[in-house]
Amino acid sequence: GVKAARRAPGPNSLRRRGLLVAAGVLVVVAAVVSWTAFSGEPTTPSGPVLGADQRTADPCSLIRDAALETFGNPNPVSDDSGFNQCNVIVKKRGKEANVLALIDKTPGEQSPVQAQDKGRYRLVTEPAGEGSCRRRLLLPDRYEVQIEVTRANAIDADACTMADVAVRSADAVITRGPIPERRPDNPTLRPDSFSGTDACRAKDSPSFPDRAGIDRANPEVGFGRWKCTWTGTANGIVYQLRFTRAKPLNKSGATKLTIDGRYAVIGYPGDAPGDDTCEVEVHNLTYVDAYGYPKDEVLEANVIGQGLPSDERCRIATQLATSFFPPR
């Protein structure tokens, strides 16, 4: 028989076909959007802010790009005091303000704080002081970055404005990914630096001061294990060991002695009536800083306690410093 003539599609058929085509286009568009979203770099990096080895994180990278020139002449200082901090000295008309970036552990016990959620961190804004201002960037796993400005009034600047400029620089670093590692010329990367050792190892030494109320096995461990603190439960006496950088010890007018065959000095910080601290510094190595001046890396032992005579505090501090070094 004669084949039936093919009928022209009706309006309902066209509508269905159009919906199918539109659906197909949406599927393709969705696939393209999905591929774009997942094939590029993620907007918020995953993984630890401090990288695989926390001790390699460079605190100077946090404020290296801070636009501090509007306040004066910025001078970065990568090796003032502890390994976990970086300073920028802002000079203006012979006066100086200081901008500090410090990577630290968040204290286990602290008052609740109000914080803004910034994605990779939470920002705590602290009240301003006289010429000073501090911001805390709370990181995961109970670590934090502290940005602190001091002596801003000396250069006629607003301390919190300076702090917020530094926070914007730190924010850009943290939101890009892990905090960059220290630069190869950093003295803490020398194989003979204390930066690769543990200040808390002193607790296992037979030379550790044996005094009632000190739980030597359970110190408060600082960031990078570069600081270790023991506090007496009965009398509140504090023992502390930490690694730091200082002006050459051999130029100090303090009392000199030898510990583990190393040059050391005993200082009385403040030298004021009622001062309750004795500090012993033990030389590790000398290097030339970024400005061409010699600087010492040292082990610093502090004993703090008002209930002790000054001579007794210094005797304990010397013993504490000695306990860090393995017996010969």
Coordinates of C-alpha atoms in Angstrom, one line a residue:
G1 CA 0.0 0.0 0.0
V2 CA 0.8 3.6 -0.2
K3 CA 2.9 4.8 2.8
A4 CA 1.2 7.3 5.0
A5 CA 2.4 10.8 4.5
R6 CA 4.7 12.1 7.3
R7 CA 2.8 14.7 9.3
A8 CA 4.3 18.0 10.2
P9 CA 5.1 18.2 13.9
G10 CA 2.4 19.7 16.0
P11 CA 2.8 22.5 18.5
N12 CA 3.1 20.2 21.5
S13 CA 5.8 18.2 19.8
L14 CA 7.8 21.3 19.0
R15 CA 7.5 22.5 22.6
R16 CA 8.8 19.1 23.9
R17 CA 11.7 19.2 21.4
G18 CA 12.5 22.7 22.4
L19 CA 12.5 21.8 26.1
L20 CA 14.8 18.9 25.3
V21 CA 17.2 21.1 23.4
A22 CA 17.1 23.7 26.2
A23 CA 17.8 21.0 28.8
G24 CA 20.7 19.8 26.7
V25 CA 22.1 23.3 26.6
L26 CA 21.7 23.7 30.3
V27 CA 23.5 20.4 30.9
V28 CA 26.4 21.5 28.7
V29 CA 26.6 24.9 30.4
A30 CA 26.4 23.3 33.8
A31 CA 29.2 21.0 32.8
V32 CA 31.4 23.9 31.6
V33 CA 30.7 25.9 34.9
S34 CA 31.4 22.8 36.9
W35 CA 34.7 22.2 35.1
T36 CA 35.7 25.8 35.5
A37 CA 34.9 25.7 39.2
F38 CA 36.9 22.6 39.9
S39 CA 39.7 22.7 37.4
G40 CA 41.2 26.0 38.5
E41 CA 42.8 27.1 41.8
P42 CA 40.4 27.0 44.7
T43 CA 39.4 30.4 46.1
T44 CA 40.2 29.4 49.6
P45 CA 43.2 27.1 49.9
S46 CA 42.9 24.0 51.9
G47 CA 45.5 22.5 54.2
P48 CA 47.4 24.0 57.1
V49 CA 48.1 27.7 57.2
L50 CA 51.5 27.0 58.7
G51 CA 52.6 24.4 56.2
A52 CA 53.9 20.9 56.9
D53 CA 56.7 22.1 59.3
Q54 CA 55.5 24.9 61.4
R55 CA 59.0 26.0 62.3
T56 CA 59.9 26.9 58.7
A57 CA 57.1 29.5 58.5
D58 CA 58.6 33.0 58.0
P59 CA 56.9 35.6 60.2
C60 CA 58.5 38.4 58.0
S61 CA 56.5 37.3 55.0
L62 CA 53.4 38.4 56.8
I63 CA 54.3 42.1 56.9
R64 CA 56.9 42.3 54.2
D65 CA 54.4 43.9 51.8
A66 CA 52.6 46.1 54.4
A67 CA 52.3 49.6 53.0
L68 CA 54.0 51.3 56.0
E69 CA 55.8 54.0 53.9
T70 CA 52.9 56.3 54.5
F71 CA 53.9 56.4 58.2
G72 CA 57.6 56.8 57.8
N73 CA 60.7 54.9 56.7
P74 CA 60.2 51.2 57.3
N75 CA 63.2 49.1 58.3
P76 CA 62.6 45.3 58.5
V77 CA 64.4 43.4 61.3
S78 CA 64.1 39.7 60.9
D79 CA 66.1 38.6 63.9
D80 CA 65.1 40.7 66.9
S81 CA 64.4 38.4 69.8
G82 CA 62.6 35.1 69.3
F83 CA 62.6 32.8 66.2
N84 CA 58.9 33.2 65.7
Q85 CA 58.8 37.0 65.3
C86 CA 59.6 39.7 62.8
N87 CA 59.7 43.5 63.4
V88 CA 59.5 46.5 61.2
I89 CA 61.0 49.6 62.7
V90 CA 59.2 52.7 61.2
K91 CA 61.4 55.8 61.5
K92 CA 60.3 59.4 61.2
R93 CA 62.3 62.5 62.1
G94 CA 64.6 60.6 64.4
K95 CA 61.8 58.8 66.2
E96 CA 60.7 55.1 65.9
A97 CA 57.6 53.0 66.0
N98 CA 57.6 49.2 66.0
V99 CA 55.4 46.8 64.0
L100 CA 55.6 43.2 65.2
A101 CA 54.4 40.0 63.6
L102 CA 54.5 37.0 65.9
I103 CA 53.4 33.4 65.2
D104 CA 52.4 31.7 68.5
K105 CA 50.3 29.1 70.2
T106 CA 46.9 30.3 71.5
P107 CA 46.8 29.9 75.3
G108 CA 44.8 27.0 76.4
E109 CA 42.9 29.0 79.0
Q110 CA 41.7 32.5 78.0
S111 CA 38.6 34.6 78.2
P112 CA 36.0 34.3 75.4
V113 CA 36.7 36.8 72.6
Q114 CA 34.6 38.3 69.9
A115 CA 36.1 37.5 66.5
Q116 CA 35.2 38.2 62.9
D117 CA 35.2 35.1 60.6
K118 CA 37.7 35.7 57.8
G119 CA 37.6 32.2 56.3
R120 CA 41.1 31.0 56.9
Y121 CA 41.3 32.7 60.3
R122 CA 39.2 34.7 62.8
L123 CA 40.2 38.3 63.5
V124 CA 40.2 39.6 67.1
T125 CA 40.4 43.4 67.4
E126 CA 41.8 44.5 70.8
P127 CA 41.3 48.0 72.3
A128 CA 44.0 50.6 71.6
G129 CA 46.5 51.6 74.2
E130 CA 48.7 54.7 74.3
G131 CA 50.5 54.6 71.0
S132 CA 49.8 50.8 70.8
C133 CA 47.3 48.5 69.1
R134 CA 47.1 44.7 68.7
R135 CA 45.2 42.4 66.4
R136 CA 45.1 38.6 66.7
L137 CA 44.5 36.3 63.7
L138 CA 43.3 33.1 65.2
L139 CA 44.3 30.1 63.0
P140 CA 43.1 26.5 63.1
D141 CA 44.6 24.1 65.6
R142 CA 45.0 26.7 68.3
Y143 CA 47.7 28.8 66.6
E144 CA 47.6 32.5 66.0
V145 CA 49.4 35.4 64.4
Q146 CA 49.7 38.5 66.5
I147 CA 50.2 41.9 64.9
E148 CA 51.2 44.6 67.4
V149 CA 52.1 48.2 67.0
T150 CA 53.9 50.1 69.7
R151 CA 55.3 53.7 70.1
A152 CA 53.2 54.9 67.2
N153 CA 52.6 58.2 69.0
A154 CA 56.4 58.8 68.7
I155 CA 56.0 59.3 65.0
D156 CA 52.5 61.0 65.2
A157 CA 50.7 58.0 63.7
D158 CA 47.6 56.2 64.7
A159 CA 48.6 52.8 66.1
C160 CA 45.4 50.9 65.0
T161 CA 45.6 52.3 61.5
M162 CA 49.2 51.0 61.3
A163 CA 48.0 47.6 62.7
D164 CA 45.2 47.3 60.2
V165 CA 47.7 48.0 57.3
A166 CA 49.8 45.1 58.6
V167 CA 46.8 42.9 59.0
R168 CA 45.9 43.5 55.3
S169 CA 49.3 42.3 54.4
A170 CA 49.1 39.2 56.6
D171 CA 45.6 38.5 55.2
A172 CA 46.9 38.4 51.6
V173 CA 49.6 35.9 52.6
I174 CA 47.3 33.6 54.7
T175 CA 44.5 33.5 52.1
R176 CA 47.0 32.6 49.3
G177 CA 48.1 29.4 51.0
P178 CA 50.6 28.2 53.6
I179 CA 52.8 31.0 55.1
P180 CA 56.0 31.0 53.0
E181 CA 59.2 29.4 54.3
R182 CA 62.1 31.4 55.6
R183 CA 64.6 32.6 53.0
P184 CA 67.8 30.6 52.5
D185 CA 70.0 33.2 54.1
N186 CA 68.1 33.2 57.4
P187 CA 70.5 32.3 60.3
T188 CA 67.9 30.0 61.8
L189 CA 68.5 27.6 58.8
R190 CA 72.1 27.1 59.8
P191 CA 72.7 23.5 60.9
D192 CA 74.3 24.7 64.2
S193 CA 71.3 26.9 65.0
F194 CA 69.2 26.2 68.1
S195 CA 66.1 26.4 65.8
G196 CA 66.2 22.7 65.2
T197 CA 66.4 21.7 68.9
D198 CA 63.8 21.4 71.7
A199 CA 64.0 23.8 74.6
C200 CA 62.0 21.3 76.7
R201 CA 64.7 18.6 76.5
A202 CA 66.2 20.2 79.7
K203 CA 63.5 18.3 81.7
D204 CA 65.3 15.0 81.1
S205 CA 68.6 16.3 82.4
P206 CA 70.0 15.3 85.8
S207 CA 71.1 18.9 86.1
F208 CA 67.5 20.2 86.0
P209 CA 66.8 22.2 89.2
D210 CA 65.2 19.8 91.7
R211 CA 62.7 22.0 93.6
A212 CA 59.4 21.2 95.2
G213 CA 56.3 22.1 93.3
I214 CA 57.9 22.0 89.8
D215 CA 56.4 19.3 87.5
R216 CA 59.4 19.0 85.2
A217 CA 57.6 16.4 83.0
N218 CA 54.7 18.7 82.0
P219 CA 55.9 22.1 81.0
E220 CA 54.0 24.6 78.9
V221 CA 55.5 24.2 75.4
G222 CA 55.9 27.3 73.2
F223 CA 55.6 27.5 69.5
G224 CA 58.2 25.5 67.6
R225 CA 59.3 24.1 71.0
W226 CA 61.5 27.2 71.1
K227 CA 60.3 28.1 74.5
C228 CA 59.5 26.0 77.5
T229 CA 58.0 27.2 80.8
W230 CA 57.6 25.4 84.2
T231 CA 55.6 27.1 86.9
G232 CA 55.7 26.1 90.6
T233 CA 52.4 25.0 92.0
A234 CA 53.1 26.0 95.5
N235 CA 55.2 29.2 95.3
G236 CA 54.5 30.4 91.7
I237 CA 58.2 30.4 90.8
V238 CA 58.6 30.4 87.0
Y239 CA 61.4 28.6 85.1
Q240 CA 61.7 29.5 81.4
L241 CA 64.1 28.5 78.7
R242 CA 63.9 30.1 75.2
F243 CA 66.0 30.7 72.2
T244 CA 66.6 34.3 71.1
R245 CA 68.9 36.7 69.3
A246 CA 70.8 39.5 71.1
K247 CA 73.7 41.9 70.8
P248 CA 77.0 40.2 71.3
L249 CA 77.3 38.9 74.8
N250 CA 81.0 39.5 75.1
K251 CA 80.2 43.3 75.0
S252 CA 77.8 43.0 77.9
G253 CA 78.8 44.5 81.2
A254 CA 77.0 41.6 83.0
T255 CA 78.6 39.0 85.2
K256 CA 80.5 36.5 83.0
L257 CA 80.7 32.7 83.3
T258 CA 81.1 29.5 81.3
I259 CA 78.4 26.9 80.7
D260 CA 79.0 23.8 78.6
G261 CA 82.3 25.4 77.5
R262 CA 80.3 28.4 76.1
Y263 CA 80.5 32.0 76.9
A264 CA 77.6 33.1 79.1
V265 CA 76.4 36.1 81.2
I266 CA 74.2 36.7 84.2
G267 CA 72.0 39.7 83.9
Y268 CA 69.5 41.4 86.3
P269 CA 66.9 42.9 84.0
G270 CA 65.7 46.2 85.2
D271 CA 68.1 46.4 88.2
A272 CA 65.3 48.1 90.0
P273 CA 64.3 47.5 93.7
G274 CA 61.9 44.7 93.9
D275 CA 62.9 43.2 90.5
D276 CA 62.0 39.5 90.6
T277 CA 63.9 38.0 87.6
C278 CA 67.3 36.6 87.0
E279 CA 68.4 36.0 83.4
V280 CA 71.2 33.8 82.1
E281 CA 72.2 33.9 78.5
V282 CA 74.4 31.3 76.9
H283 CA 76.1 31.9 73.5
N284 CA 75.5 29.5 70.6
L285 CA 76.7 31.2 67.5
T286 CA 77.6 34.7 66.1
Y287 CA 76.5 35.9 62.7
V288 CA 76.3 39.2 60.7
D289 CA 72.7 40.6 60.5
A290 CA 71.1 42.3 57.5
Y291 CA 72.6 45.6 58.5
G292 CA 76.1 44.3 58.8
Y293 CA 76.3 44.1 62.6
P294 CA 77.4 41.1 64.6
K295 CA 74.6 39.3 66.5
D296 CA 74.5 36.3 68.8
E297 CA 72.0 33.5 68.9
V298 CA 71.6 32.5 72.6
L299 CA 69.8 30.3 75.0
E300 CA 68.1 32.4 77.6
A301 CA 67.2 31.0 81.0
N302 CA 64.9 33.0 83.2
V303 CA 63.9 32.4 86.8
I304 CA 61.1 34.6 88.1
G305 CA 60.0 34.6 91.7
Q306 CA 59.6 37.2 94.4
G307 CA 60.0 34.7 97.1
L308 CA 63.6 34.1 96.3
P309 CA 66.7 36.1 97.1
S310 CA 68.4 37.4 93.9
D311 CA 71.5 35.2 94.4
E312 CA 69.3 32.1 94.7
R313 CA 67.3 33.0 91.6
C314 CA 70.5 33.3 89.6
R315 CA 71.9 30.1 90.9
I316 CA 68.7 28.3 89.8
A317 CA 68.8 30.1 86.4
T318 CA 72.4 29.0 85.9
Q319 CA 71.4 25.4 86.7
L320 CA 68.4 25.6 84.4
A321 CA 70.6 26.8 81.5
T322 CA 73.1 24.0 82.2
S323 CA 70.4 21.4 82.1
F324 CA 69.7 22.2 78.4
F325 CA 73.1 20.9 77.3
P326 CA 73.8 17.1 77.2
P327 CA 76.3 16.0 79.8
R328 CA 79.8 15.7 78.5

